[in-house]
mmCIF file of C-alpha atoms in Angstrom:
data_model
loop_
_atom_site.group_PDB
_atom_site.id
_atom_site.type_symbol
_atom_site.label_atom_id
_atom_site.label_comp_id
_atom_site.label_asym_id
_atom_site.label_seq_id
_atom_site.Cartn_x
_atom_site.Cartn_y
_atom_site.Cartn_z
ATOM 1 C CA MET C 21 -41.256 33.766 -64.480
ATOM 2 C CA LYS C 22 -42.585 35.832 -61.327
ATOM 3 C CA ILE C 23 -45.345 35.536 -58.606
ATOM 4 C CA SER C 24 -46.682 36.997 -56.098
ATOM 5 C CA LEU C 25 -46.425 37.585 -52.433
ATOM 6 C CA ARG C 26 -48.940 35.127 -51.833
ATOM 7 C CA GLU C 27 -47.067 32.222 -53.568
ATOM 8 C CA THR C 28 -44.202 33.542 -51.899
ATOM 9 C CA ALA C 29 -45.159 32.692 -48.535
ATOM 10 C CA ALA C 30 -47.614 29.455 -50.199
ATOM 11 C CA VAL C 31 -43.558 28.338 -50.985
ATOM 12 C CA LEU C 32 -41.785 29.084 -48.427
ATOM 13 C CA SER C 33 -44.575 27.159 -45.723
ATOM 14 C CA ALA C 34 -44.493 24.054 -48.186
ATOM 15 C CA ALA C 35 -40.100 23.957 -47.814
ATOM 16 C CA GLN C 36 -38.977 22.151 -44.909
ATOM 17 C CA LYS C 37 -34.999 22.176 -45.869
ATOM 18 C CA VAL C 38 -34.198 25.891 -46.490
ATOM 19 C CA VAL C 39 -30.993 27.924 -47.225
ATOM 20 C CA ILE C 40 -30.774 31.358 -47.846
ATOM 21 C CA THR C 41 -28.350 33.696 -49.773
ATOM 22 C CA ALA C 42 -27.506 37.000 -50.861
ATOM 23 C CA HIS C 43 -25.238 38.778 -53.103
ATOM 24 C CA THR C 44 -21.136 39.217 -52.554
ATOM 25 C CA ASN C 45 -19.863 42.484 -50.449
ATOM 26 C CA PRO C 46 -23.503 42.144 -48.987
ATOM 27 C CA ASP C 47 -24.519 45.217 -47.253
ATOM 28 C CA GLY C 48 -27.290 46.678 -43.761
ATOM 29 C CA ASP C 49 -30.225 44.625 -46.621
ATOM 30 C CA ALA C 50 -28.309 41.559 -48.008
ATOM 31 C CA ILE C 51 -27.727 40.818 -44.243
ATOM 32 C CA GLY C 52 -30.221 41.901 -41.650
ATOM 33 C CA SER C 53 -33.136 40.397 -44.507
ATOM 34 C CA SER C 54 -31.461 37.203 -44.962
ATOM 35 C CA LEU C 55 -31.056 36.664 -41.388
ATOM 36 C CA GLY C 56 -34.694 38.180 -40.458
ATOM 37 C CA LEU C 57 -35.900 35.690 -42.548
ATOM 38 C CA MET C 58 -33.879 32.690 -41.028
ATOM 39 C CA HIS C 59 -35.292 33.122 -37.780
ATOM 40 C CA PHE C 60 -38.893 33.589 -38.396
ATOM 41 C CA LEU C 61 -38.392 30.644 -41.130
ATOM 42 C CA LYS C 62 -37.548 29.222 -37.406
ATOM 43 C CA SER C 63 -40.077 30.056 -35.319
ATOM 44 C CA LEU C 64 -41.404 27.544 -37.287
ATOM 45 C CA GLY C 65 -40.025 24.635 -36.831
ATOM 46 C CA LYS C 66 -37.569 24.346 -41.063
ATOM 47 C CA ASP C 67 -33.671 24.269 -40.844
ATOM 48 C CA VAL C 68 -32.479 27.327 -42.401
ATOM 49 C CA GLN C 69 -29.943 28.164 -42.797
ATOM 50 C CA VAL C 70 -27.428 31.855 -44.189
ATOM 51 C CA LEU C 71 -25.082 30.894 -46.776
ATOM 52 C CA ILE C 72 -22.913 34.563 -48.519
ATOM 53 C CA ASP C 73 -20.362 33.740 -50.212
ATOM 54 C CA ASP C 74 -17.577 36.371 -49.460
ATOM 55 C CA ASP C 75 -16.855 37.876 -45.337
ATOM 56 C CA ILE C 76 -19.697 39.449 -43.131
ATOM 57 C CA PRO C 77 -17.785 43.015 -41.928
ATOM 58 C CA ALA C 78 -17.626 42.920 -38.638
ATOM 59 C CA ILE C 79 -19.530 46.431 -38.150
ATOM 60 C CA PHE C 80 -23.281 43.497 -38.132
ATOM 61 C CA ASP C 81 -21.428 41.058 -35.185
ATOM 62 C CA MET C 82 -24.937 43.035 -33.268
ATOM 63 C CA LEU C 83 -27.231 41.607 -35.636
ATOM 64 C CA PRO C 84 -28.615 38.413 -33.402
ATOM 65 C CA GLY C 85 -27.439 35.376 -35.470
ATOM 66 C CA TYR C 86 -24.623 37.049 -36.768
ATOM 67 C CA GLU C 87 -21.820 33.952 -35.962
ATOM 68 C CA LEU C 88 -24.258 31.372 -37.911
ATOM 69 C CA LEU C 89 -23.941 33.024 -41.383
ATOM 70 C CA GLY C 90 -21.845 30.254 -43.157
ATOM 71 C CA LYS C 91 -19.899 30.749 -46.585
ATOM 72 C CA PRO C 92 -20.004 27.574 -49.406
ATOM 73 C CA GLU C 93 -16.783 25.039 -49.758
ATOM 74 C CA GLU C 94 -15.433 23.985 -52.373
ATOM 75 C CA GLY C 95 -16.479 20.900 -52.914
ATOM 76 C CA GLN C 96 -19.609 21.120 -51.244
ATOM 77 C CA ASN C 97 -23.170 19.588 -51.695
ATOM 78 C CA ILE C 98 -26.392 20.540 -49.861
ATOM 79 C CA ALA C 99 -29.706 19.284 -51.082
ATOM 80 C CA ALA C 100 -32.820 22.076 -50.087
ATOM 81 C CA ASP C 101 -36.131 21.895 -51.153
ATOM 82 C CA VAL C 102 -35.806 25.810 -51.468
ATOM 83 C CA LEU C 103 -33.051 28.033 -52.274
ATOM 84 C CA VAL C 104 -33.958 31.576 -51.801
ATOM 85 C CA ALA C 105 -31.362 34.172 -53.162
ATOM 86 C CA LEU C 106 -32.882 38.134 -51.622
ATOM 87 C CA ASP C 107 -31.649 41.492 -52.728
ATOM 88 C CA VAL C 108 -29.398 39.737 -55.910
ATOM 89 C CA SER C 109 -30.390 38.740 -60.041
ATOM 90 C CA LEU C 110 -28.517 35.130 -59.395
ATOM 91 C CA ASP C 111 -25.484 35.910 -61.317
ATOM 92 C CA ARG C 112 -24.074 37.658 -57.420
ATOM 93 C CA ILE C 113 -24.217 34.781 -55.047
ATOM 94 C CA GLY C 114 -21.237 33.673 -56.635
ATOM 95 C CA ARG C 115 -20.483 29.317 -55.161
ATOM 96 C CA VAL C 116 -23.533 29.340 -53.657
ATOM 97 C CA LYS C 117 -25.274 28.476 -57.152
ATOM 98 C CA ASP C 118 -23.240 25.422 -57.397
ATOM 99 C CA VAL C 119 -23.118 23.887 -54.113
ATOM 100 C CA VAL C 120 -27.006 23.523 -53.303
ATOM 101 C CA ASP C 121 -28.968 22.167 -55.273
ATOM 102 C CA ALA C 122 -32.620 23.066 -55.146
ATOM 103 C CA GLU C 123 -35.174 25.535 -56.534
ATOM 104 C CA VAL C 124 -34.279 28.958 -56.476
ATOM 105 C CA LEU C 125 -37.027 30.987 -55.300
ATOM 106 C CA ASN C 126 -35.599 34.441 -55.299
ATOM 107 C CA ILE C 127 -37.367 37.594 -53.301
ATOM 108 C CA ASP C 128 -35.688 41.455 -54.896
ATOM 109 C CA HIS C 129 -36.247 44.721 -55.170
ATOM 110 C CA HIS C 130 -34.409 45.699 -56.923
ATOM 111 C CA ILE C 131 -35.572 47.133 -60.672
ATOM 112 C CA THR C 132 -32.883 45.703 -62.908
ATOM 113 C CA ASN C 133 -33.335 41.955 -61.804
ATOM 114 C CA ASP C 134 -32.034 39.427 -64.361
ATOM 115 C CA GLY C 135 -35.126 38.014 -64.236
ATOM 116 C CA ALA C 136 -33.204 34.038 -64.231
ATOM 117 C CA ALA C 137 -34.058 32.784 -60.989
ATOM 118 C CA ASP C 138 -37.239 29.376 -61.584
ATOM 119 C CA LYS C 139 -39.573 32.228 -59.701
ATOM 120 C CA LEU C 140 -39.528 35.468 -58.652
ATOM 121 C CA TYR C 141 -41.038 38.105 -56.261
ATOM 122 C CA LEU C 142 -40.137 41.603 -57.725
ATOM 123 C CA ASP C 143 -41.810 44.592 -55.762
ATOM 124 C CA GLY C 144 -39.734 47.997 -56.209
ATOM 125 C CA THR C 145 -41.774 49.830 -54.231
ATOM 126 C CA CYS C 146 -39.623 48.862 -51.811
ATOM 127 C CA ALA C 147 -36.990 50.484 -50.089
ATOM 128 C CA ALA C 148 -35.659 46.842 -49.106
ATOM 129 C CA THR C 149 -36.010 43.298 -49.225
ATOM 130 C CA ALA C 150 -36.269 43.315 -45.776
ATOM 131 C CA GLU C 151 -39.598 45.676 -46.537
ATOM 132 C CA ILE C 152 -40.850 42.561 -48.697
ATOM 133 C CA ILE C 153 -39.700 40.348 -45.894
ATOM 134 C CA TYR C 154 -42.140 41.523 -43.609
ATOM 135 C CA GLN C 155 -44.660 41.764 -45.901
ATOM 136 C CA LEU C 156 -44.473 38.594 -46.350
ATOM 137 C CA VAL C 157 -44.036 38.179 -42.138
ATOM 138 C CA LYS C 158 -47.538 39.295 -42.175
ATOM 139 C CA GLU C 159 -49.357 37.750 -44.921
ATOM 140 C CA MET C 160 -47.697 34.109 -43.390
ATOM 141 C CA ASN C 161 -49.646 35.382 -40.350
ATOM 142 C CA GLY C 162 -46.417 35.091 -38.366
ATOM 143 C CA SER C 163 -44.928 38.239 -35.972
ATOM 144 C CA PHE C 164 -42.129 39.536 -35.087
ATOM 145 C CA SER C 165 -39.438 37.955 -32.424
ATOM 146 C CA ARG C 166 -37.128 40.578 -31.191
ATOM 147 C CA ASP C 167 -34.441 38.911 -33.197
ATOM 148 C CA CYS C 168 -36.389 38.612 -35.990
ATOM 149 C CA ALA C 169 -37.421 42.597 -36.729
ATOM 150 C CA MET C 170 -33.973 43.676 -35.398
ATOM 151 C CA CYS C 171 -32.290 42.045 -38.738
ATOM 152 C CA LEU C 172 -34.928 43.443 -40.579
ATOM 153 C CA TYR C 173 -35.500 47.224 -39.394
ATOM 154 C CA THR C 174 -31.088 46.918 -40.530
ATOM 155 C CA GLY C 175 -32.253 46.562 -43.865
ATOM 156 C CA LEU C 176 -34.853 48.691 -43.937
ATOM 157 C CA ALA C 177 -33.197 51.979 -42.007
ATOM 158 C CA THR C 178 -30.132 50.793 -43.842
ATOM 159 C CA ASP C 179 -31.291 50.869 -47.226
ATOM 160 C CA SER C 180 -33.547 54.408 -47.339
ATOM 161 C CA GLY C 181 -30.220 55.962 -45.458
ATOM 162 C CA TRP C 182 -31.738 55.804 -41.958
ATOM 163 C CA PHE C 183 -35.628 57.181 -43.436
ATOM 164 C CA ARG C 184 -33.855 59.500 -45.602
ATOM 165 C CA TYR C 185 -33.763 58.273 -48.743
ATOM 166 C CA SER C 186 -36.510 58.801 -51.384
ATOM 167 C CA ASN C 187 -37.271 55.346 -51.941
ATOM 168 C CA THR C 188 -38.948 56.160 -48.600
ATOM 169 C CA THR C 189 -42.827 55.566 -48.041
ATOM 170 C CA PRO C 190 -45.426 55.799 -45.784
ATOM 171 C CA GLU C 191 -45.256 51.994 -46.181
ATOM 172 C CA THR C 192 -41.490 51.422 -45.126
ATOM 173 C CA LEU C 193 -42.243 53.560 -41.940
ATOM 174 C CA ARG C 194 -45.555 51.480 -40.504
ATOM 175 C CA ALA C 195 -43.261 48.786 -41.463
ATOM 176 C CA GLY C 196 -39.935 50.392 -39.512
ATOM 177 C CA ALA C 197 -42.873 51.443 -36.331
ATOM 178 C CA GLU C 198 -43.814 47.942 -36.238
ATOM 179 C CA LEU C 199 -41.013 46.774 -35.448
ATOM 180 C CA LEU C 200 -39.723 49.018 -33.325
ATOM 181 C CA ALA C 201 -43.288 47.973 -31.758
ATOM 182 C CA ALA C 202 -41.114 44.003 -31.140
ATOM 183 C CA GLY C 203 -37.380 44.942 -30.071
ATOM 184 C CA ALA C 204 -35.844 46.908 -32.365
ATOM 185 C CA GLU C 205 -33.417 48.981 -30.754
ATOM 186 C CA PRO C 206 -32.779 51.574 -33.808
ATOM 187 C CA ASN C 207 -29.625 52.405 -30.653
ATOM 188 C CA LEU C 208 -28.292 49.762 -30.885
ATOM 189 C CA ILE C 209 -28.624 49.588 -34.222
ATOM 190 C CA SER C 210 -27.390 52.350 -35.421
ATOM 191 C CA GLU C 211 -24.249 52.811 -32.872
ATOM 192 C CA GLY C 212 -22.788 49.110 -33.613
ATOM 193 C CA LEU C 213 -23.287 50.412 -37.598
ATOM 194 C CA GLU C 214 -21.718 53.203 -36.793
ATOM 195 C CA ARG C 215 -17.784 51.711 -35.782
ATOM 196 C CA ARG C 216 -15.454 51.954 -37.774
ATOM 197 C CA PRO C 217 -11.230 50.890 -36.334
ATOM 198 C CA TYR C 218 -8.864 54.433 -36.317
ATOM 199 C CA GLU C 219 -7.386 52.199 -40.218
ATOM 200 C CA SER C 220 -10.754 52.413 -41.966
ATOM 201 C CA LEU C 221 -11.044 56.606 -40.909
ATOM 202 C CA LYS C 222 -8.086 57.138 -42.518
ATOM 203 C CA GLY C 223 -8.267 55.781 -44.963
ATOM 204 C CA LEU C 224 -11.698 57.393 -45.980
ATOM 205 C CA ALA C 225 -9.765 61.005 -44.921
ATOM 206 C CA ASP C 226 -6.771 59.155 -47.772
ATOM 207 C CA ALA C 227 -8.919 58.486 -50.479
ATOM 208 C CA LEU C 228 -10.342 61.846 -50.386
ATOM 209 C CA GLN C 229 -7.587 63.305 -51.474
ATOM 210 C CA HIS C 230 -8.626 61.845 -54.978
ATOM 211 C CA MET C 231 -12.156 63.581 -54.811
ATOM 212 C CA GLU C 232 -12.673 65.557 -58.439
ATOM 213 C CA LEU C 233 -15.343 66.889 -60.236
ATOM 214 C CA PHE C 234 -16.598 66.874 -63.558
ATOM 215 C CA HIS C 235 -19.197 68.874 -65.497
ATOM 216 C CA GLU C 236 -18.975 71.662 -63.953
ATOM 217 C CA GLY C 237 -19.679 70.769 -60.600
ATOM 218 C CA ARG C 238 -22.910 68.388 -61.069
ATOM 219 C CA VAL C 239 -20.989 65.043 -60.108
ATOM 220 C CA VAL C 240 -18.152 64.519 -57.801
ATOM 221 C CA GLY C 241 -16.141 61.413 -58.038
ATOM 222 C CA VAL C 242 -13.191 58.802 -56.531
ATOM 223 C CA PHE C 243 -11.127 57.042 -58.922
ATOM 224 C CA LEU C 244 -8.628 54.556 -57.210
ATOM 225 C CA ASP C 245 -6.666 51.964 -59.052
ATOM 226 C CA PHE C 246 -5.352 49.175 -57.414
ATOM 227 C CA GLU C 247 -1.508 51.233 -57.072
ATOM 228 C CA MET C 248 -3.438 53.454 -54.943
ATOM 229 C CA LEU C 249 -6.050 50.784 -52.596
ATOM 230 C CA GLU C 250 -2.833 48.980 -51.763
ATOM 231 C CA HIS C 251 -2.136 52.608 -49.065
ATOM 232 C CA ILE C 252 -4.969 53.334 -48.550
ATOM 233 C CA GLU C 253 -6.525 50.416 -45.642
ATOM 234 C CA SER C 254 -10.678 51.230 -46.312
ATOM 235 C CA ALA C 255 -12.518 53.493 -48.394
ATOM 236 C CA GLU C 256 -16.536 52.203 -47.817
ATOM 237 C CA GLY C 257 -18.663 54.403 -47.142
ATOM 238 C CA LEU C 258 -16.996 56.835 -49.382
ATOM 239 C CA VAL C 259 -19.956 56.783 -52.019
ATOM 240 C CA ASP C 260 -22.218 58.196 -49.578
ATOM 241 C CA MET C 261 -19.734 61.415 -48.090
ATOM 242 C CA ILE C 262 -19.239 62.890 -51.407
ATOM 243 C CA ARG C 263 -22.655 62.877 -52.531
ATOM 244 C CA LYS C 264 -23.137 64.772 -50.225
ATOM 245 C CA VAL C 265 -21.003 68.032 -51.828
ATOM 246 C CA GLU C 266 -22.857 71.155 -52.261
ATOM 247 C CA GLY C 267 -24.186 71.013 -56.384
ATOM 248 C CA THR C 268 -23.508 67.824 -57.361
ATOM 249 C CA GLU C 269 -26.012 65.600 -59.204
ATOM 250 C CA LEU C 270 -24.204 62.477 -59.453
ATOM 251 C CA ALA C 271 -21.600 60.393 -56.988
ATOM 252 C CA ILE C 272 -19.582 58.032 -58.210
ATOM 253 C CA VAL C 273 -16.952 56.364 -56.970
ATOM 254 C CA LEU C 274 -14.453 53.685 -59.205
ATOM 255 C CA LYS C 275 -12.318 51.142 -57.333
ATOM 256 C CA GLU C 276 -9.669 48.463 -58.808
ATOM 257 C CA LYS C 277 -9.932 45.827 -56.612
ATOM 258 C CA GLU C 278 -8.007 43.327 -58.959
ATOM 259 C CA LYS C 279 -5.580 44.657 -61.848
ATOM 260 C CA ASP C 280 -8.089 45.073 -64.815
ATOM 261 C CA SER C 281 -10.793 44.287 -62.584
ATOM 262 C CA CYS C 282 -13.301 47.764 -61.457
ATOM 263 C CA ARG C 283 -16.435 48.158 -59.126
ATOM 264 C CA VAL C 284 -17.815 51.380 -59.554
ATOM 265 C CA SER C 285 -20.740 52.740 -57.320
ATOM 266 C CA MET C 286 -23.090 55.719 -58.403
ATOM 267 C CA ARG C 287 -24.759 56.958 -55.388
ATOM 268 C CA SER C 288 -28.355 60.399 -57.339
ATOM 269 C CA LYS C 289 -30.122 63.164 -56.854
ATOM 270 C CA GLY C 290 -31.797 62.786 -60.012
ATOM 271 C CA LEU C 291 -30.376 61.063 -62.337
ATOM 272 C CA ASP C 292 -31.440 57.359 -63.430
ATOM 273 C CA VAL C 293 -28.163 55.575 -62.403
ATOM 274 C CA THR C 294 -29.399 52.204 -64.015
ATOM 275 C CA LYS C 295 -29.555 53.660 -66.711
ATOM 276 C CA ILE C 296 -25.631 53.747 -66.733
ATOM 277 C CA ALA C 297 -24.963 50.536 -64.923
ATOM 278 C CA THR C 298 -27.055 48.440 -66.942
ATOM 279 C CA GLN C 299 -24.573 49.253 -69.344
ATOM 280 C CA PHE C 300 -21.853 46.782 -67.755
ATOM 281 C CA GLY C 301 -23.987 44.979 -67.037
ATOM 282 C CA GLY C 302 -24.660 46.393 -63.656
ATOM 283 C CA GLY C 303 -27.672 47.436 -62.070
ATOM 284 C CA GLY C 304 -29.792 48.371 -58.475
ATOM 285 C CA HIS C 305 -32.072 51.718 -58.265
ATOM 286 C CA VAL C 306 -33.073 54.925 -59.975
ATOM 287 C CA ARG C 307 -31.285 56.514 -57.192
ATOM 288 C CA ALA C 308 -28.099 53.350 -56.166
ATOM 289 C CA ALA C 309 -26.388 51.678 -58.573
ATOM 290 C CA GLY C 310 -22.860 50.100 -59.515
ATOM 291 C CA CYS C 311 -21.685 47.609 -62.145
ATOM 292 C CA SER C 312 -18.322 45.748 -62.875
ATOM 293 C CA ILE C 313 -16.187 46.838 -65.415
ATOM 294 C CA ALA C 314 -13.900 44.203 -66.783
ATOM 295 C CA ARG C 315 -10.769 46.440 -68.026
ATOM 296 C CA PRO C 316 -7.844 48.224 -67.160
ATOM 297 C CA PHE C 317 -8.233 51.441 -64.750
ATOM 298 C CA ALA C 318 -8.507 53.734 -67.294
ATOM 299 C CA GLU C 319 -9.690 52.642 -69.912
ATOM 300 C CA ALA C 320 -12.428 51.544 -66.753
ATOM 301 C CA LYS C 321 -12.327 55.205 -66.072
ATOM 302 C CA ALA C 322 -13.240 56.503 -69.017
ATOM 303 C CA ALA C 323 -15.177 54.112 -70.651
ATOM 304 C CA LEU C 324 -17.773 55.392 -67.030
ATOM 305 C CA LEU C 325 -17.949 59.208 -67.647
ATOM 306 C CA ALA C 326 -18.677 58.674 -71.283
ATOM 307 C CA ALA C 327 -21.568 56.644 -69.891
ATOM 308 C CA ILE C 328 -22.527 59.617 -67.408
ATOM 309 C CA ALA C 329 -21.745 62.660 -70.564
ATOM 310 C CA ASP C 330 -24.396 60.420 -72.609
ATOM 311 C CA ALA C 331 -26.474 60.405 -69.671
ATOM 312 C CA LEU C 332 -26.525 63.879 -68.455
ATOM 313 C CA GLU C 333 -29.112 66.369 -69.703
ATOM 314 C CA PRO C 334 -27.948 69.321 -71.237
ATOM 315 C CA GLN C 335 -27.328 72.551 -68.477
ATOM 316 C CA ALA C 336 -30.500 74.356 -68.814
#
């Protein structure tokens, strides 16, 4: 059931024990919005914990509350007043939905959200779920501590490409300015998130050797099968790197993370990539989307390229 921002605020105001979660393979918005909401609700005297069913990248350790991020355990059973799922549809929160017994409140900015939660607040005009949490704090007449501001600014900045992407609006910038005034330190955030181990940078260099152009240079892609990934330490951030190739409209990265199971990331300069991602059960935004394809590497690559060919308009 879709609800309003005011109704969302009412649900959180009435709850005393709250569990917060976000999607697996968490990014800056998932982690920033989760920790930001945690700090705010704790300031109201509520019992709050954050559970994410995945490892949390160490680059986020500069965020206040990073050490409080938990992971669901086998056989765990948590009774709560509400489970808040941020930046995600419920099919991507992993085991958290199995260990928490509570009504589910879903807060998201992805237009492809499946609406499966008990209650859903969705605003696709926001650059990040962190921007919705910012609005929620305002709706609840709250204030931003430095800890809350640091986390929400991280979500806002990362999902807007440091305020460079087309999803950046005047409201996004106003939210960022208020979070700065509340104590967010963008230099600490950017320096923390830009850290990369030597092996990670070398992995990106190795992965770039597999870059290919398609459709007369309109599409750039990197396709890494299971064997290739065994020799590449890390390829995180690859899709944002190749999207800079001059003349391209679409950047894609496909990784066979497990045998016969591929993960896809897409970034576009104009094409609506949700139309491609949803064909494989994925979702996201018009300019940034992803999906998983449960097929062997060669089949997954062929299916993805076929879907892209169908989506591309003929060259004028």
